[in-house]
mmCIF file of C-alpha atoms and ligand atoms in Angstrom:
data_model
loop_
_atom_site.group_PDB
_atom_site.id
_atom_site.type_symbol
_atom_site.label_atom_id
_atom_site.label_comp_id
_atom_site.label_asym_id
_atom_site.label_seq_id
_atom_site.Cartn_x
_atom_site.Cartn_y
_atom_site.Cartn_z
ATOM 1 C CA UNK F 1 99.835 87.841 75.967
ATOM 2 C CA UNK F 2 98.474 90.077 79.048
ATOM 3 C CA UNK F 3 96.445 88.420 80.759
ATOM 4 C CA UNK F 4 94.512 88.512 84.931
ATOM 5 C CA UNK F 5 93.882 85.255 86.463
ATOM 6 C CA UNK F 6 90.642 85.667 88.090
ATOM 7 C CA UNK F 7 88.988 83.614 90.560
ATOM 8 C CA UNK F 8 88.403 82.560 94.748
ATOM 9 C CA UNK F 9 91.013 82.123 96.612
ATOM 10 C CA UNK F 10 92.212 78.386 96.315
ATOM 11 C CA UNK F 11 90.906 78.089 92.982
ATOM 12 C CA UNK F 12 94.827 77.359 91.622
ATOM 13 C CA UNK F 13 95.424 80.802 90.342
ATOM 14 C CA UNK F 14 99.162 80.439 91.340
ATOM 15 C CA UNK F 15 99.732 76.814 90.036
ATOM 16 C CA UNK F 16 97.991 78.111 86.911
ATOM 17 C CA UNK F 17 100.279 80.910 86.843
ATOM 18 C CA UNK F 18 103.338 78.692 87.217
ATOM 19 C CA UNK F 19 102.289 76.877 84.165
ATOM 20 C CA UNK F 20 101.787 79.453 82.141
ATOM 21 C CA UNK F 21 105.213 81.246 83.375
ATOM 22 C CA UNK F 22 106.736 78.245 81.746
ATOM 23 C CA UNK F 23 105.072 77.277 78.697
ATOM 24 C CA UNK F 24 104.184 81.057 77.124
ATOM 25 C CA UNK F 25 107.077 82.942 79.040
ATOM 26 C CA UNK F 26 104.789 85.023 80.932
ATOM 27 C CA UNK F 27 106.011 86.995 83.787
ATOM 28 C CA UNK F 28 103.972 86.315 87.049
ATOM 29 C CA UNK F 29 102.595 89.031 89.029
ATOM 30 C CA UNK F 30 101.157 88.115 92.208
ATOM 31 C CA UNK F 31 99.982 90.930 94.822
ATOM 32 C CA UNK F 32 99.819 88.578 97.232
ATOM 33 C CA UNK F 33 103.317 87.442 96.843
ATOM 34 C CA UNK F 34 104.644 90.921 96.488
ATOM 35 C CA UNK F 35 102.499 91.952 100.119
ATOM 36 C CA UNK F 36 104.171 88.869 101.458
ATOM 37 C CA UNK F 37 107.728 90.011 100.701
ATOM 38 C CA UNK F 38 106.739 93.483 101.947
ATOM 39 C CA UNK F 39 105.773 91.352 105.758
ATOM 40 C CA UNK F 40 109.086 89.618 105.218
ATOM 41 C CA UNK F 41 111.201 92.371 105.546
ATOM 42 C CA UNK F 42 109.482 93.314 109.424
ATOM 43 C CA UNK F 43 108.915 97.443 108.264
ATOM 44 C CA UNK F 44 105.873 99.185 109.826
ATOM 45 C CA UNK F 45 103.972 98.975 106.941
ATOM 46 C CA UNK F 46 104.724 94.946 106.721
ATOM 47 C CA UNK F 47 103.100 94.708 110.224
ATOM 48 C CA UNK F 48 99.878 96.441 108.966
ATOM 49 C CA UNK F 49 99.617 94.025 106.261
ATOM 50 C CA UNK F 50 100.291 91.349 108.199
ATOM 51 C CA UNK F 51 96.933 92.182 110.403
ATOM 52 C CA UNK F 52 94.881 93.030 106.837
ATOM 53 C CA UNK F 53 95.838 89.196 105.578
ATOM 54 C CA UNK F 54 95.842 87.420 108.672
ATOM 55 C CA UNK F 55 92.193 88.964 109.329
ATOM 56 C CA UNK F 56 91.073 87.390 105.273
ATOM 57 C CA UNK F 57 90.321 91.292 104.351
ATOM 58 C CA UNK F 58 91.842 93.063 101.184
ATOM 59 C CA UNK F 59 94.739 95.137 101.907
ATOM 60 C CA UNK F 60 93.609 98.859 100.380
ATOM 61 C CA UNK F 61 93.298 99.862 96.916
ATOM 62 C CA UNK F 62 95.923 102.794 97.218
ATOM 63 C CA UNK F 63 98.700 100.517 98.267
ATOM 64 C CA UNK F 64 98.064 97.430 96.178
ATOM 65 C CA UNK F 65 97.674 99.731 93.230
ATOM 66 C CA UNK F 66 100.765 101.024 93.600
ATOM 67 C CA UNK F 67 102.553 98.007 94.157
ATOM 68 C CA UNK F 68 101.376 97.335 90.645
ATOM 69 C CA UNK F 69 101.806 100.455 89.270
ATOM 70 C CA UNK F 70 105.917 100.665 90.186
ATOM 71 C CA UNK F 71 105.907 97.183 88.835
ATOM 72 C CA UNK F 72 104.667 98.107 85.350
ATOM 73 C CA UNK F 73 106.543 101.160 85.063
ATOM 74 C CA UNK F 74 109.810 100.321 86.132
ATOM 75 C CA UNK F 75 110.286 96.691 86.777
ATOM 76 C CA UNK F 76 108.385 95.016 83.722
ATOM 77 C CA UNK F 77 109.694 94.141 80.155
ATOM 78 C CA UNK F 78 106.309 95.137 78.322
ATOM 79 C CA UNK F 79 108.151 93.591 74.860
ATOM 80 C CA UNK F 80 107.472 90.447 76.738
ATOM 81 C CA UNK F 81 103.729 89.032 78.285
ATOM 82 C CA UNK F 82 103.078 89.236 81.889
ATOM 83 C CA UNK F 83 99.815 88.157 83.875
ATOM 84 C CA UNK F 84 98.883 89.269 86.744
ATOM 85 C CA UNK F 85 97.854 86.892 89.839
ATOM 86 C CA UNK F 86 95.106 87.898 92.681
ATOM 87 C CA UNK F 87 94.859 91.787 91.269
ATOM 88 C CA UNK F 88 93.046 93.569 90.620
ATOM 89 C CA UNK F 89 90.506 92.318 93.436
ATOM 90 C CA UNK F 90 88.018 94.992 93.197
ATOM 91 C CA UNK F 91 86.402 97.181 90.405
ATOM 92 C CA UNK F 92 88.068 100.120 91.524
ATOM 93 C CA UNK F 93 91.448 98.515 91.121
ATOM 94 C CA UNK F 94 90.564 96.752 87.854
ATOM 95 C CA UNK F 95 89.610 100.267 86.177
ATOM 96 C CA UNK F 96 93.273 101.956 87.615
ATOM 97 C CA UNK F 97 94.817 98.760 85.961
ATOM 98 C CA UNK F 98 93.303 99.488 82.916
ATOM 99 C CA UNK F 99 94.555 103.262 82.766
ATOM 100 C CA UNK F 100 97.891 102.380 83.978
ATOM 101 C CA UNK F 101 98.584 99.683 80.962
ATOM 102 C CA UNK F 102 96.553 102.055 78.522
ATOM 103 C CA UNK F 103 99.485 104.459 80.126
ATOM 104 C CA UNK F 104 101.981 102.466 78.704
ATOM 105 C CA UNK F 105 100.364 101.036 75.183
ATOM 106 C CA UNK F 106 100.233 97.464 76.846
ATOM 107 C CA UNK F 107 96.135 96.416 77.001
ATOM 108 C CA UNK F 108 94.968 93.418 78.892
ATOM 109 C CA UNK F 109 94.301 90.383 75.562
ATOM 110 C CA UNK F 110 92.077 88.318 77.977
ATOM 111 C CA UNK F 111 90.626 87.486 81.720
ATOM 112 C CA UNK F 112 90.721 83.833 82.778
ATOM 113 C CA UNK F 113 88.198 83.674 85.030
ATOM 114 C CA UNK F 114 88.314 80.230 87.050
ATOM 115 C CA UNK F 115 85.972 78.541 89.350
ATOM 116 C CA UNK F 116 85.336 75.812 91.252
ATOM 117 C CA UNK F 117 82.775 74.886 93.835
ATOM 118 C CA UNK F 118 83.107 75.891 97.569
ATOM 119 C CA UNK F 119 84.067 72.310 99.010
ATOM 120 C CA UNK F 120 86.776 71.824 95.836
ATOM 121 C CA UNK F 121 88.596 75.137 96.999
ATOM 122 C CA UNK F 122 88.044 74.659 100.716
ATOM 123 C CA UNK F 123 89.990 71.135 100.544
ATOM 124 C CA UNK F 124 92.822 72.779 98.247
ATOM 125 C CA UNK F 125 93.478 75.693 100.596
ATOM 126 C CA UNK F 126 93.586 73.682 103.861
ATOM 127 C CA UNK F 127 95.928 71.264 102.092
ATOM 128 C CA UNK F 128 97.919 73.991 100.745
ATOM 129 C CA UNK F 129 101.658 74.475 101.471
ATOM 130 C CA UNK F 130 104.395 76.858 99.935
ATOM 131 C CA UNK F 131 107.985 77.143 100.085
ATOM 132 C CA UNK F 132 109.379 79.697 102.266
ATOM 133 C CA UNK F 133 112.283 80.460 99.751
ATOM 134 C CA UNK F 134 111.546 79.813 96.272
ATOM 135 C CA UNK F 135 107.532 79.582 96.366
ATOM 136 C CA UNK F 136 106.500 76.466 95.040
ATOM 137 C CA UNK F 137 103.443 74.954 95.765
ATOM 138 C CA UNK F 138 102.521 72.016 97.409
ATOM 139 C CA UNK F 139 99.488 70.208 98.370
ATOM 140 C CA UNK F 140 99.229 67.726 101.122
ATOM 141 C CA UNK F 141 97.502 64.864 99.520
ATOM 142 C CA UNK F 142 97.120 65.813 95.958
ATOM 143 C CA UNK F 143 100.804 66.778 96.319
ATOM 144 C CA UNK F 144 102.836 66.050 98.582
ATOM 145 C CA UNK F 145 106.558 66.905 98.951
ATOM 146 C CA UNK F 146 108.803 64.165 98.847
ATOM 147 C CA UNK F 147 110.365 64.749 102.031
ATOM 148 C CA UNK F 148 108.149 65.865 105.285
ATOM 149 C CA UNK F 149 108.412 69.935 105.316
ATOM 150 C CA UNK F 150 111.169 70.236 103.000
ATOM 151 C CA UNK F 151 110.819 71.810 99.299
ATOM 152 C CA UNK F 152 111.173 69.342 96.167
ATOM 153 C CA UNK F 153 112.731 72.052 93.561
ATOM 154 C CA UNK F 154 115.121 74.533 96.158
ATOM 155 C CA UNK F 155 115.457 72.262 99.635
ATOM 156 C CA UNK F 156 113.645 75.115 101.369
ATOM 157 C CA UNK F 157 110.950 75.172 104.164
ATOM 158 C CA UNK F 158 107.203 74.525 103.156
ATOM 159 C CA UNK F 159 104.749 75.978 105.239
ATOM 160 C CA UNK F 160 101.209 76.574 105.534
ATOM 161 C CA UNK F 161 99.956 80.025 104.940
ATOM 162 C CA UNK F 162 98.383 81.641 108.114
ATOM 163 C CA UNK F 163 95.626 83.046 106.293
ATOM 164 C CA UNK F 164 94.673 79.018 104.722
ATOM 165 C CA UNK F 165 92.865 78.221 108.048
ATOM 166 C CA UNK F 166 89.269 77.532 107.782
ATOM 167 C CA UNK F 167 87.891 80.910 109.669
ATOM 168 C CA UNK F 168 90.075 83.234 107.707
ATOM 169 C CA UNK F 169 89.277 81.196 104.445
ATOM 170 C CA UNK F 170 85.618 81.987 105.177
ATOM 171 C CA UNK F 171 86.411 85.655 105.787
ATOM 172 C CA UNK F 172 88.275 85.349 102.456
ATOM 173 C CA UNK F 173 85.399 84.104 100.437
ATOM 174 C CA UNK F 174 82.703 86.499 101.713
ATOM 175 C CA UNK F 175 85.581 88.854 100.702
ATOM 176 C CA UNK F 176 85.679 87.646 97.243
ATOM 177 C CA UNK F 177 82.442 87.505 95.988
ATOM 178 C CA UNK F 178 81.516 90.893 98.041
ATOM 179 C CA UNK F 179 84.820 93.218 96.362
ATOM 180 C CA UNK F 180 85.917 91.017 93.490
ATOM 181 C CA UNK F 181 83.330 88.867 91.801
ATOM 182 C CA UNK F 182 81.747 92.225 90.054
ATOM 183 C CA UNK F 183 84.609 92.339 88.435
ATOM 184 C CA UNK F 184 83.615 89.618 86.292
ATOM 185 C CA UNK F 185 80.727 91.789 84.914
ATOM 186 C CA UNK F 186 83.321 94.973 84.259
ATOM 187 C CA UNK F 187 85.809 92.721 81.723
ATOM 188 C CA UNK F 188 82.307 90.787 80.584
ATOM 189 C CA UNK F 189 81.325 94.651 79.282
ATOM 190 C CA UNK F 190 84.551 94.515 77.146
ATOM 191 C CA UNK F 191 84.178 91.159 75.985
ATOM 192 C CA UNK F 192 87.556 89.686 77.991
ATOM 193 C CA UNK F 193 86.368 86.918 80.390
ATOM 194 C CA UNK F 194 87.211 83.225 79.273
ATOM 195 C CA UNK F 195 85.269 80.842 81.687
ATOM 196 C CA UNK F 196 87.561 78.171 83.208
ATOM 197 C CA UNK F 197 86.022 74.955 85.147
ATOM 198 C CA UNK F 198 88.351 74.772 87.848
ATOM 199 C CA UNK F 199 86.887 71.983 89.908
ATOM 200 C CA UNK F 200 88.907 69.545 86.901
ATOM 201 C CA UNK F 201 92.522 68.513 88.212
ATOM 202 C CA UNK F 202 95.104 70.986 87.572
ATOM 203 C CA UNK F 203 96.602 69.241 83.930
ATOM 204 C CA UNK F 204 92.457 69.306 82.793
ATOM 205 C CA UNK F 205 92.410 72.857 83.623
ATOM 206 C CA UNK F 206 96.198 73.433 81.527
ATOM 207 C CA UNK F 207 94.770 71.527 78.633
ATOM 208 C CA UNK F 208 91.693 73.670 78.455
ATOM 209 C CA UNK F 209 93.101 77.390 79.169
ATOM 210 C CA UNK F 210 95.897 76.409 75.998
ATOM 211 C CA UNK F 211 93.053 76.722 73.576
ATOM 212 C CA UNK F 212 92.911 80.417 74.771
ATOM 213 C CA UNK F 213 96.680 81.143 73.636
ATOM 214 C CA UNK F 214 96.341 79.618 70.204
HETATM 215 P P1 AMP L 1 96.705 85.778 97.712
HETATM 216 O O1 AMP L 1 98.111 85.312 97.898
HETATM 217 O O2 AMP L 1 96.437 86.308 96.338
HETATM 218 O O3 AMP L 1 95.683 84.761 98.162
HETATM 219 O O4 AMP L 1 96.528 87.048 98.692
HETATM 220 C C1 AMP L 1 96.636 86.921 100.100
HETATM 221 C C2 AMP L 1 96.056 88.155 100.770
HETATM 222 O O5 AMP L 1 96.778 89.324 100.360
HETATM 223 C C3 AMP L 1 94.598 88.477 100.423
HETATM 224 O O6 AMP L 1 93.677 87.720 101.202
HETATM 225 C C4 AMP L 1 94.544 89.966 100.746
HETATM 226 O O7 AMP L 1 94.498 90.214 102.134
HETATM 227 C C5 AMP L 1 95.912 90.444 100.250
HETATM 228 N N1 AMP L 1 95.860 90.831 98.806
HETATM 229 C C6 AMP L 1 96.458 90.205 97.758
HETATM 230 N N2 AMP L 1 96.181 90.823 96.600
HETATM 231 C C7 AMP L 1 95.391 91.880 96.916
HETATM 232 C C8 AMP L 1 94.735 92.896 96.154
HETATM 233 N N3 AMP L 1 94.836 92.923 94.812
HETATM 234 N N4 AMP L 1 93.988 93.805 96.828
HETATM 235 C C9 AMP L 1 93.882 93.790 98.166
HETATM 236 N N5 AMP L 1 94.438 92.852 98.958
HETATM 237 C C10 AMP L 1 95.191 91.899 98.340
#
């Protein structure tokens, strides 16, 4: 399967995805993760995407598409199915997606396109933490690690994303229904959008996307 998780931010696109990486064998590619790693490693172009992120903008469509495109071309086993994770995030991207896997004979099967409302998402990205080294996800009431700032699955450090405060997630959501909600209406046109109710808890939301792989 080749699939886009689609939805706000906080809507649980990433434990989704780590589900799903799992159960079908589906690689996981997240453009947020991969702009991350790019900050991590302190080049130039790191500290210009720090600024984009921290700010709750989109990073531009040149960069991010590449990022994807490299991916694809050289760093993906197509044989196998892969979803991608917060891309595309605007028409423009979602229609250079489209010709790169047309490119390489691999078509998206299907859009899951989650949501939840405003005061669901808000509480899940201020709770939010993630591990430093391995990535995992945390939440701090709905799941907490078992010791205080230290990762259950690698023993790494669990932070809270800079960009999961409550002015840049406002920022972030204007963002998203602004640049990447009319994408919902461009994979509508060729019939790929399967509606998720993301507000359910996150084993609801596994239960109901399986129908979609059978
Ligand atoms: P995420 O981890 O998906 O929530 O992404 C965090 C931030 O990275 C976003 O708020 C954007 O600033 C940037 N970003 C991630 N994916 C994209 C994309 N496809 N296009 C533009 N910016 C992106």
């Amino acid at each position: 399967m080749r699939i886009v998780l689609l939805g706000p931010p906080g809507v649980g696109k990433g434990t989704l995805a780590g589900f799903l990486k799992e159960k079908y064998d589906l690689a996981h590619i997240s453009t947020g993760d991969m702009l991350r790693e790019e900050i991590k490693k302190g080049s130039a172009l790191g500290l210009e995407i720090k600024s984009v992120i921290t700010s709750g903008a989109l990073v531009s469509d040149e960069l991010v598409t590449k990022l994807v495109q490299n991916k694809i071309e050289h760093d993906l086993d197509l044989k196998k199915g892969f979803m991608f994770d917060g891309f595309p995030r605007t028409v423009t991207q979602a229609v250079d997606l489209d010709a790169i896997l047309a490119k390489v004979g691999a078509p998206l099967d299907f859009v899951l396109n989650l949501d939840a409302d405003f005061d669901v998402l808000l509480k899940r990205m201020t709770g939010r933490r993630v591990c430093r080294k391995c990535g995992a996800l945390f939440h701090t009431v709905t799941k907490p690690t078992l010791k205080p700032g230290i990762c259950d699955l690698c023993g790494g450090e669990v932070y809270q994303r800079p960009d999961d405060n409550e002015k840049t997630i406002q920022a972030r959501m204007e963002v998203y229904q602004q640049s990447t909600e009319p994408i919902i209406n461009y994979y509508a046109k060729q019939n790929k959008i399967k509606k998720v109710d993301a507000n359910l808890e996150a084993a609801e939301v596994r239960l109901a996307v399986a129908v979609f792989f059978k």
